[in-house]
Amino acid sequence: MNEPTGPVANSADFTFDPFEQATSDKGAGIPTIETERLILRPHRIEDFDAYAAFWADPEVVRFITGVPSTRENSWGRMLRVNGMWHLMGFGFLAIEEKATGRLLGEAGFQDMRRDFEPSIEGTLETGWALIPSAHGKGYATEAVSALIAWADAHFPGRRMTCIISPENQASLRLAAKFGFHEFARSNYRGPIVVLAREG
């Protein structure tokens, strides 16, 4: 058996603090975008209680599965939206109200490899959701406008899509405002309108 050559570090020379590692570079590479009233930023672990309450609200999920999320499912969602940034270079951002620091919801882009036809895999699937008390104030328009401008700068020419329940007239109107047009109807956990915005 060969003996190692050169200096060998003792295992005691290495320390690993998983909490320090997790917090030292959290949000690295994920943008923060400011608008007049909003801060679109990476999700933070301290957002989780508000985030879990958000996704447990029946009004929030009314047109998104219709089933309030458990705390466990919301945790998985929060991990997923952060992981999307690291693997794909895009993802969702938390929407924070500047005046209050309150978490209003989230919006952004994803590629979920969803199993329906026609496929939207490889596109920037655009989505948004806000707490009910933030509806009707133009926050979704403000957030989505800023995100589309960011995506146009970082993924020029990339096709954007979204899937919306045909009953969700407010989201269909918002999508139309940004140039999304219907190109198909399909079924994904219920009927959906499939829309696209060409880059």
Coordinates of N, CA, C and O in Angstrom, one line a residue, residues 40-170:
L40 N -39.4 42.9 -6.2 CA -39.4 41.5 -6.7 C -38.1 40.9 -6.3 O -37.1 41.3 -6.8
R41 N -38.0 39.9 -5.5 CA -36.8 39.4 -4.9 C -36.8 37.9 -4.7 O -37.9 37.3 -4.7
P42 N -35.6 37.3 -4.4 CA -35.6 35.9 -4.0 C -36.5 35.6 -2.8 O -36.6 36.5 -1.9
H43 N -37.1 34.5 -2.8 CA -37.8 34.0 -1.6 C -36.7 33.8 -0.4 O -35.6 33.4 -0.7
R44 N -37.2 34.1 0.8 CA -36.3 33.9 1.9 C -37.0 32.9 2.9 O -38.2 32.8 2.9
I45 N -36.1 32.3 3.7 CA -36.7 31.3 4.6 C -37.6 32.0 5.6 O -38.6 31.4 6.0
E46 N -37.4 33.2 5.9 CA -38.3 33.9 6.9 C -39.6 34.3 6.2 O -40.5 34.7 6.9
D47 N -39.8 34.1 4.9 CA -41.0 34.3 4.2 C -42.0 33.1 4.5 O -43.2 33.2 4.1
F48 N -41.5 32.0 5.0 CA -42.2 30.8 4.8 C -43.6 30.8 5.5 O -44.5 30.3 4.9
D49 N -43.7 31.3 6.7 CA -45.0 31.3 7.3 C -46.1 32.0 6.5 O -47.2 31.5 6.3
A50 N -45.7 33.2 6.0 CA -46.6 34.0 5.1 C -46.8 33.2 3.8 O -48.0 33.2 3.3
Y51 N -45.8 32.6 3.3 CA -45.9 31.9 2.0 C -46.9 30.7 2.2 O -47.7 30.4 1.3
A52 N -46.7 30.0 3.3 CA -47.6 28.8 3.5 C -49.0 29.2 3.7 O -50.0 28.6 3.2
A53 N -49.2 30.3 4.4 CA -50.6 30.9 4.6 C -51.2 31.3 3.2 O -52.4 31.1 2.9
F54 N -50.3 31.9 2.4 CA -50.7 32.4 1.1 C -51.3 31.2 0.2 O -52.4 31.2 -0.3
W55 N -50.5 30.1 0.1 CA -50.9 29.0 -0.7 C -52.0 28.1 0.0 O -52.6 27.2 -0.7
A56 N -52.3 28.3 1.2 CA -53.4 27.6 1.9 C -54.7 28.4 1.7 O -55.7 27.8 2.1
D57 N -54.7 29.6 1.2 CA -55.9 30.4 1.0 C -56.7 29.9 -0.1 O -56.2 29.9 -1.3
P58 N -57.9 29.4 0.1 CA -58.8 28.9 -1.0 C -59.0 29.9 -2.1 O -59.1 29.5 -3.3
E59 N -59.0 31.2 -1.8 CA -59.2 32.2 -2.9 C -58.0 32.3 -3.8 O -58.1 32.5 -5.0
V60 N -56.8 32.1 -3.2 CA -55.5 32.1 -4.0 C -55.5 30.9 -5.0 O -55.1 31.1 -6.2
V61 N -55.9 29.8 -4.6 CA -55.8 28.6 -5.4 C -57.1 28.3 -6.2 O -57.2 27.2 -6.8
R62 N -58.0 29.2 -6.1 CA -59.4 28.9 -6.7 C -59.2 28.5 -8.2 O -59.9 27.6 -8.6
F63 N -58.3 29.2 -8.9 CA -58.1 28.8 -10.3 C -56.8 28.1 -10.6 O -56.4 27.9 -11.7
I64 N -56.1 27.7 -9.5 CA -54.8 27.0 -9.6 C -55.0 25.8 -8.8 O -54.7 25.7 -7.6
T65 N -55.4 24.7 -9.4 CA -55.7 23.4 -8.8 C -57.0 23.4 -8.0 O -57.7 22.4 -7.9
G66 N -57.4 24.5 -7.3 CA -58.6 24.6 -6.5 C -58.4 23.9 -5.1 O -59.3 23.9 -4.3
V67 N -57.2 23.4 -4.8 CA -57.0 22.7 -3.6 C -55.9 23.5 -2.8 O -54.8 23.6 -3.2
P68 N -56.3 24.0 -1.6 CA -55.3 24.7 -0.7 C -54.1 23.8 -0.4 O -54.3 22.6 -0.2
S69 N -52.9 24.4 -0.4 CA -51.7 23.6 -0.2 C -51.5 23.4 1.3 O -51.8 24.2 2.1
T70 N -51.0 22.2 1.6 CA -50.5 21.9 3.0 C -49.2 22.7 3.2 O -48.6 23.2 2.3
R71 N -48.9 22.8 4.5 CA -47.6 23.5 4.8 C -46.4 22.7 4.1 O -45.5 23.3 3.6
E72 N -46.5 21.4 4.1 CA -45.4 20.6 3.5 C -45.4 20.9 2.0 O -44.3 21.0 1.4
N73 N -46.5 20.9 1.3 CA -46.5 21.2 -0.1 C -46.0 22.6 -0.4 O -45.3 22.8 -1.4
S74 N -46.3 23.5 0.4 CA -45.8 24.9 0.2 C -44.3 25.0 0.4 O -43.7 25.7 -0.3
W75 N -43.8 24.2 1.3 CA -42.3 24.2 1.5 C -41.7 23.6 0.3 O -40.7 24.1 -0.2
G76 N -42.3 22.5 -0.3 CA -41.7 22.0 -1.5 C -41.8 23.0 -2.7 O -40.9 23.1 -3.5
R77 N -42.9 23.7 -2.8 CA -43.0 24.7 -3.8 C -42.0 25.8 -3.7 O -41.3 26.2 -4.6
M78 N -41.7 26.2 -2.4 CA -40.7 27.3 -2.2 C -39.3 26.8 -2.6 O -38.5 27.6 -3.2
L79 N -39.0 25.6 -2.3 CA -37.7 25.0 -2.7 C -37.6 24.9 -4.2 O -36.6 25.2 -4.8
R80 N -38.7 24.5 -4.8 CA -38.7 24.4 -6.3 C -38.5 25.7 -7.0 O -37.7 25.8 -7.9
V81 N -39.2 26.8 -6.5 CA -39.0 28.1 -7.2 C -37.6 28.6 -7.1 O -37.1 29.3 -8.0
N82 N -36.9 28.3 -5.9 CA -35.5 28.7 -5.8 C -34.6 27.9 -6.7 O -33.7 28.4 -7.3
G83 N -34.9 26.6 -6.7 CA -34.1 25.6 -7.5 C -34.2 25.9 -9.0 O -33.2 25.7 -9.7
M84 N -35.3 26.4 -9.4 CA -35.5 26.7 -10.9 C -34.4 27.7 -11.3 O -33.8 27.6 -12.4
W85 N -34.2 28.7 -10.5 CA -33.2 29.7 -10.8 C -31.8 29.1 -11.0 O -31.1 29.5 -11.9
H86 N -31.4 28.2 -10.1 CA -30.1 27.6 -10.2 C -29.9 26.7 -11.4 O -28.8 26.6 -11.9
L87 N -31.0 26.0 -11.8 CA -30.8 25.1 -12.9 C -31.1 25.7 -14.3 O -30.6 25.4 -15.3
M88 N -32.1 26.7 -14.3 CA -32.6 27.2 -15.6 C -32.2 28.7 -15.8 O -32.3 29.1 -17.0
G89 N -31.8 29.4 -14.8 CA -31.4 30.8 -15.0 C -32.6 31.7 -14.9 O -32.5 32.9 -15.2
F90 N -33.8 31.2 -14.6 CA -35.0 32.0 -14.5 C -35.9 31.3 -13.4 O -35.6 30.1 -13.0
G91 N -36.9 32.0 -13.0 CA -37.7 31.4 -11.9 C -38.8 32.4 -11.4 O -39.0 33.4 -12.1
F92 N -39.3 32.1 -10.3 CA -40.3 33.0 -9.7 C -39.6 33.9 -8.6 O -38.6 33.5 -8.0
L93 N -40.1 35.1 -8.4 CA -39.7 36.0 -7.4 C -40.8 36.3 -6.4 O -42.0 36.3 -6.8
A94 N -40.5 36.5 -5.2 CA -41.4 36.9 -4.2 C -41.8 38.4 -4.5 O -40.9 39.1 -4.9
I95 N -43.0 38.7 -4.3 CA -43.5 40.1 -4.5 C -43.7 40.7 -3.1 O -44.6 40.3 -2.4
E96 N -42.9 41.7 -2.8 CA -42.9 42.4 -1.6 C -43.5 43.8 -1.8 O -43.0 44.5 -2.7
E97 N -44.4 44.3 -1.0 CA -44.9 45.6 -1.0 C -43.9 46.6 -0.4 O -43.5 46.4 0.8
K98 N -43.4 47.5 -1.1 CA -42.3 48.4 -0.6 C -42.8 49.1 0.7 O -42.0 49.3 1.7
A99 N -44.0 49.7 0.7 CA -44.5 50.5 1.8 C -44.6 49.8 3.1 O -44.4 50.3 4.2
T100 N -44.9 48.5 3.1 CA -45.2 47.7 4.3 C -44.2 46.5 4.5 O -44.1 46.0 5.6
G101 N -43.5 46.1 3.5 CA -42.6 44.9 3.6 C -43.5 43.6 3.6 O -42.9 42.5 3.8
R102 N -44.8 43.7 3.3 CA -45.6 42.6 3.3 C -45.4 41.7 2.0 O -45.2 42.2 0.9
L103 N -45.5 40.4 2.2 CA -45.4 39.5 1.1 C -46.8 39.4 0.4 O -47.8 39.0 1.0
L104 N -46.8 39.9 -0.9 CA -48.1 39.9 -1.6 C -48.3 38.7 -2.5 O -49.5 38.5 -2.9
G105 N -47.3 38.0 -2.8 CA -47.4 36.8 -3.6 C -46.2 36.5 -4.4 O -45.1 36.8 -3.8
E106 N -46.3 36.0 -5.6 CA -45.1 35.7 -6.4 C -45.4 35.7 -7.8 O -46.6 35.6 -8.2
A107 N -44.4 35.9 -8.6 CA -44.6 35.9 -10.1 C -43.3 35.6 -10.7 O -42.2 35.7 -10.1
G108 N -43.3 35.1 -12.0 CA -42.1 34.8 -12.7 C -42.3 33.8 -13.8 O -43.3 33.7 -14.4
F109 N -41.2 33.0 -14.0 CA -41.2 32.1 -15.1 C -40.7 30.7 -14.6 O -40.0 30.6 -13.7
Q110 N -41.2 29.7 -15.4 CA -40.8 28.3 -15.0 C -40.9 27.4 -16.3 O -41.5 27.8 -17.3
D111 N -40.3 26.3 -16.2 CA -40.4 25.2 -17.2 C -40.6 24.0 -16.4 O -39.7 23.3 -15.9
M112 N -41.9 23.6 -16.3 CA -42.3 22.5 -15.4 C -42.4 21.2 -16.2 O -42.8 20.1 -15.6
R113 N -42.1 21.1 -17.5 CA -42.2 19.9 -18.2 C -43.6 19.3 -18.1 O -43.7 18.1 -17.8
R114 N -44.6 20.1 -18.1 CA -46.0 19.6 -17.9 C -46.4 18.6 -19.0 O -46.1 18.8 -20.1
D115 N -47.2 17.7 -18.5 CA -47.6 16.6 -19.4 C -49.0 16.9 -20.0 O -50.0 16.4 -19.5
F116 N -49.0 17.7 -21.0 CA -50.3 17.9 -21.8 C -49.9 18.4 -23.2 O -48.7 18.7 -23.4
E117 N -50.8 18.3 -24.1 CA -50.6 18.7 -25.4 C -51.5 19.9 -25.8 O -52.6 20.0 -25.3
P118 N -51.0 20.9 -26.5 CA -49.6 21.0 -27.1 C -48.6 21.3 -26.0 O -48.9 22.1 -25.1
S119 N -47.4 20.8 -26.1 CA -46.4 20.9 -25.1 C -45.9 22.4 -25.1 O -45.8 23.0 -26.2
I120 N -45.6 22.9 -23.9 CA -45.0 24.2 -23.8 C -43.6 24.1 -23.2 O -43.0 25.1 -22.7
E121 N -43.1 22.9 -23.2 CA -41.8 22.6 -22.7 C -40.7 23.5 -23.4 O -40.8 23.6 -24.7
G122 N -39.8 24.0 -22.7 CA -38.7 24.8 -23.3 C -39.1 26.3 -23.5 O -38.3 27.1 -23.9
T123 N -40.3 26.7 -23.1 CA -40.7 28.1 -23.1 C -40.6 28.7 -21.7 O -40.3 28.0 -20.7
L124 N -40.7 30.0 -21.6 CA -40.8 30.7 -20.3 C -42.3 30.7 -19.9 O -43.0 31.6 -20.3
E125 N -42.7 29.7 -19.2 CA -44.1 29.7 -18.7 C -44.2 30.8 -17.7 O -43.6 30.7 -16.6
T126 N -45.1 31.7 -17.9 CA -45.2 32.9 -17.1 C -46.4 32.7 -16.1 O -47.5 32.2 -16.5
G127 N -46.2 33.1 -14.9 CA -47.3 32.9 -13.9 C -47.2 34.0 -12.8 O -46.2 34.7 -12.6
W128 N -48.3 34.2 -12.1 CA -48.4 35.2 -11.1 C -49.6 34.8 -10.2 O -50.5 34.2 -10.6
A129 N -49.4 35.1 -8.9 CA -50.5 34.9 -7.9 C -50.3 35.9 -6.8 O -49.2 36.1 -6.3
L130 N -51.4 36.5 -6.3 CA -51.3 37.5 -5.3 C -52.4 37.2 -4.2 O -53.4 36.6 -4.5
I131 N -52.1 37.7 -3.0 CA -53.1 37.6 -1.9 C -54.3 38.4 -2.3 O -54.3 39.4 -3.0
P132 N -55.5 37.9 -1.9 CA -56.8 38.6 -2.3 C -56.8 40.1 -2.0 O -57.3 40.8 -2.8
S133 N -56.3 40.5 -0.9 CA -56.3 41.9 -0.5 C -55.5 42.8 -1.5 O -55.6 44.0 -1.5
A134 N -54.6 42.2 -2.3 CA -53.8 42.9 -3.2 C -54.4 43.0 -4.6 O -53.9 43.6 -5.5
H135 N -55.6 42.3 -4.8 CA -56.2 42.3 -6.1 C -56.8 43.7 -6.4 O -57.2 44.4 -5.5
G136 N -56.9 44.0 -7.7 CA -57.5 45.2 -8.2 C -56.7 46.5 -7.9 O -57.3 47.6 -8.1
K137 N -55.5 46.4 -7.6 CA -54.6 47.5 -7.3 C -53.5 47.7 -8.4 O -52.7 48.6 -8.2
G138 N -53.5 46.9 -9.4 CA -52.5 47.0 -10.4 C -51.2 46.4 -10.1 O -50.2 46.6 -10.8
Y139 N -51.1 45.7 -8.9 CA -49.8 45.1 -8.5 C -49.4 44.0 -9.5 O -48.2 43.9 -9.8
A140 N -50.3 43.2 -10.0 CA -50.0 42.1 -10.9 C -49.4 42.7 -12.2 O -48.4 42.2 -12.7
T141 N -50.1 43.7 -12.7 CA -49.6 44.4 -13.9 C -48.2 45.0 -13.7 O -47.3 44.8 -14.6
E142 N -48.0 45.6 -12.6 CA -46.7 46.2 -12.3 C -45.6 45.1 -12.2 O -44.5 45.3 -12.8
A143 N -45.9 44.0 -11.5 CA -44.9 42.9 -11.4 C -44.6 42.2 -12.7 O -43.5 42.0 -13.1
V144 N -45.7 41.8 -13.4 CA -45.5 41.1 -14.7 C -44.8 42.0 -15.7 O -43.9 41.5 -16.5
S145 N -45.1 43.3 -15.8 CA -44.4 44.2 -16.7 C -42.9 44.2 -16.4 O -42.1 44.1 -17.4
A146 N -42.5 44.3 -15.2 CA -41.1 44.3 -14.8 C -40.4 43.0 -15.2 O -39.3 43.0 -15.7
L147 N -41.1 41.9 -14.9 CA -40.5 40.6 -15.2 C -40.4 40.3 -16.7 O -39.4 39.8 -17.1
I148 N -41.4 40.7 -17.5 CA -41.3 40.5 -18.9 C -40.1 41.4 -19.5 O -39.4 40.9 -20.3
A149 N -40.0 42.6 -19.0 CA -38.8 43.4 -19.4 C -37.5 42.7 -19.0 O -36.5 42.7 -19.8
W150 N -37.4 42.2 -17.9 CA -36.2 41.4 -17.4 C -36.0 40.2 -18.4 O -34.8 40.0 -18.9
A151 N -37.0 39.5 -18.7 CA -36.8 38.3 -19.5 C -36.5 38.7 -21.0 O -35.7 38.0 -21.6
D152 N -37.1 39.8 -21.5 CA -36.7 40.2 -22.8 C -35.3 40.6 -22.9 O -34.6 40.4 -24.0
A153 N -34.7 41.1 -21.8 CA -33.3 41.5 -21.8 C -32.4 40.3 -21.7 O -31.3 40.2 -22.3
H154 N -32.8 39.3 -20.9 CA -31.9 38.1 -20.6 C -32.2 36.9 -21.5 O -31.3 36.1 -21.6
F155 N -33.4 36.8 -22.0 CA -33.7 35.7 -22.9 C -34.4 36.2 -24.2 O -35.5 35.9 -24.5
P156 N -33.7 37.1 -24.9 CA -34.3 37.7 -26.1 C -34.8 36.6 -27.1 O -34.0 35.7 -27.4
G157 N -36.0 36.8 -27.6 CA -36.5 35.9 -28.6 C -37.1 34.7 -28.0 O -37.7 33.9 -28.8
R158 N -37.0 34.4 -26.7 CA -37.5 33.2 -26.1 C -39.0 33.3 -26.0 O -39.6 34.3 -25.5
R159 N -39.7 32.3 -26.4 CA -41.2 32.3 -26.4 C -41.7 32.2 -25.0 O -41.2 31.4 -24.2
M160 N -42.7 33.0 -24.7 CA -43.3 33.0 -23.4 C -44.7 32.4 -23.5 O -45.4 32.6 -24.5
T161 N -45.1 31.6 -22.5 CA -46.4 31.0 -22.6 C -47.1 31.1 -21.2 O -46.4 31.5 -20.2
C162 N -48.3 30.9 -21.1 CA -49.0 30.7 -19.8 C -50.2 29.8 -20.0 O -50.7 29.7 -21.1
I163 N -50.6 29.2 -18.9 CA -51.8 28.4 -18.9 C -52.7 29.0 -17.8 O -52.3 29.3 -16.7
I164 N -54.0 29.2 -18.2 CA -54.9 29.9 -17.3 C -56.3 29.2 -17.4 O -56.7 28.8 -18.5
S165 N -56.9 29.0 -16.3 CA -58.3 28.5 -16.3 C -59.2 29.4 -17.1 O -59.1 30.6 -17.0
P166 N -60.1 28.8 -17.9 CA -61.0 29.6 -18.7 C -61.9 30.5 -17.8 O -62.5 31.4 -18.3
E167 N -62.1 30.1 -16.6 CA -62.9 30.9 -15.7 C -62.2 32.1 -15.0 O -62.9 32.9 -14.4
N168 N -60.9 32.1 -15.2 CA -60.1 33.2 -14.6 C -60.0 34.4 -15.5 O -59.0 34.6 -16.1
Q169 N -61.1 35.1 -15.6 CA -61.2 36.2 -16.5 C -60.2 37.3 -16.2 O -59.6 38.0 -17.1
A170 N -59.9 37.6 -15.0 CA -58.9 38.7 -14.6 C -57.5 38.3 -15.1 O -56.9 39.2 -15.7

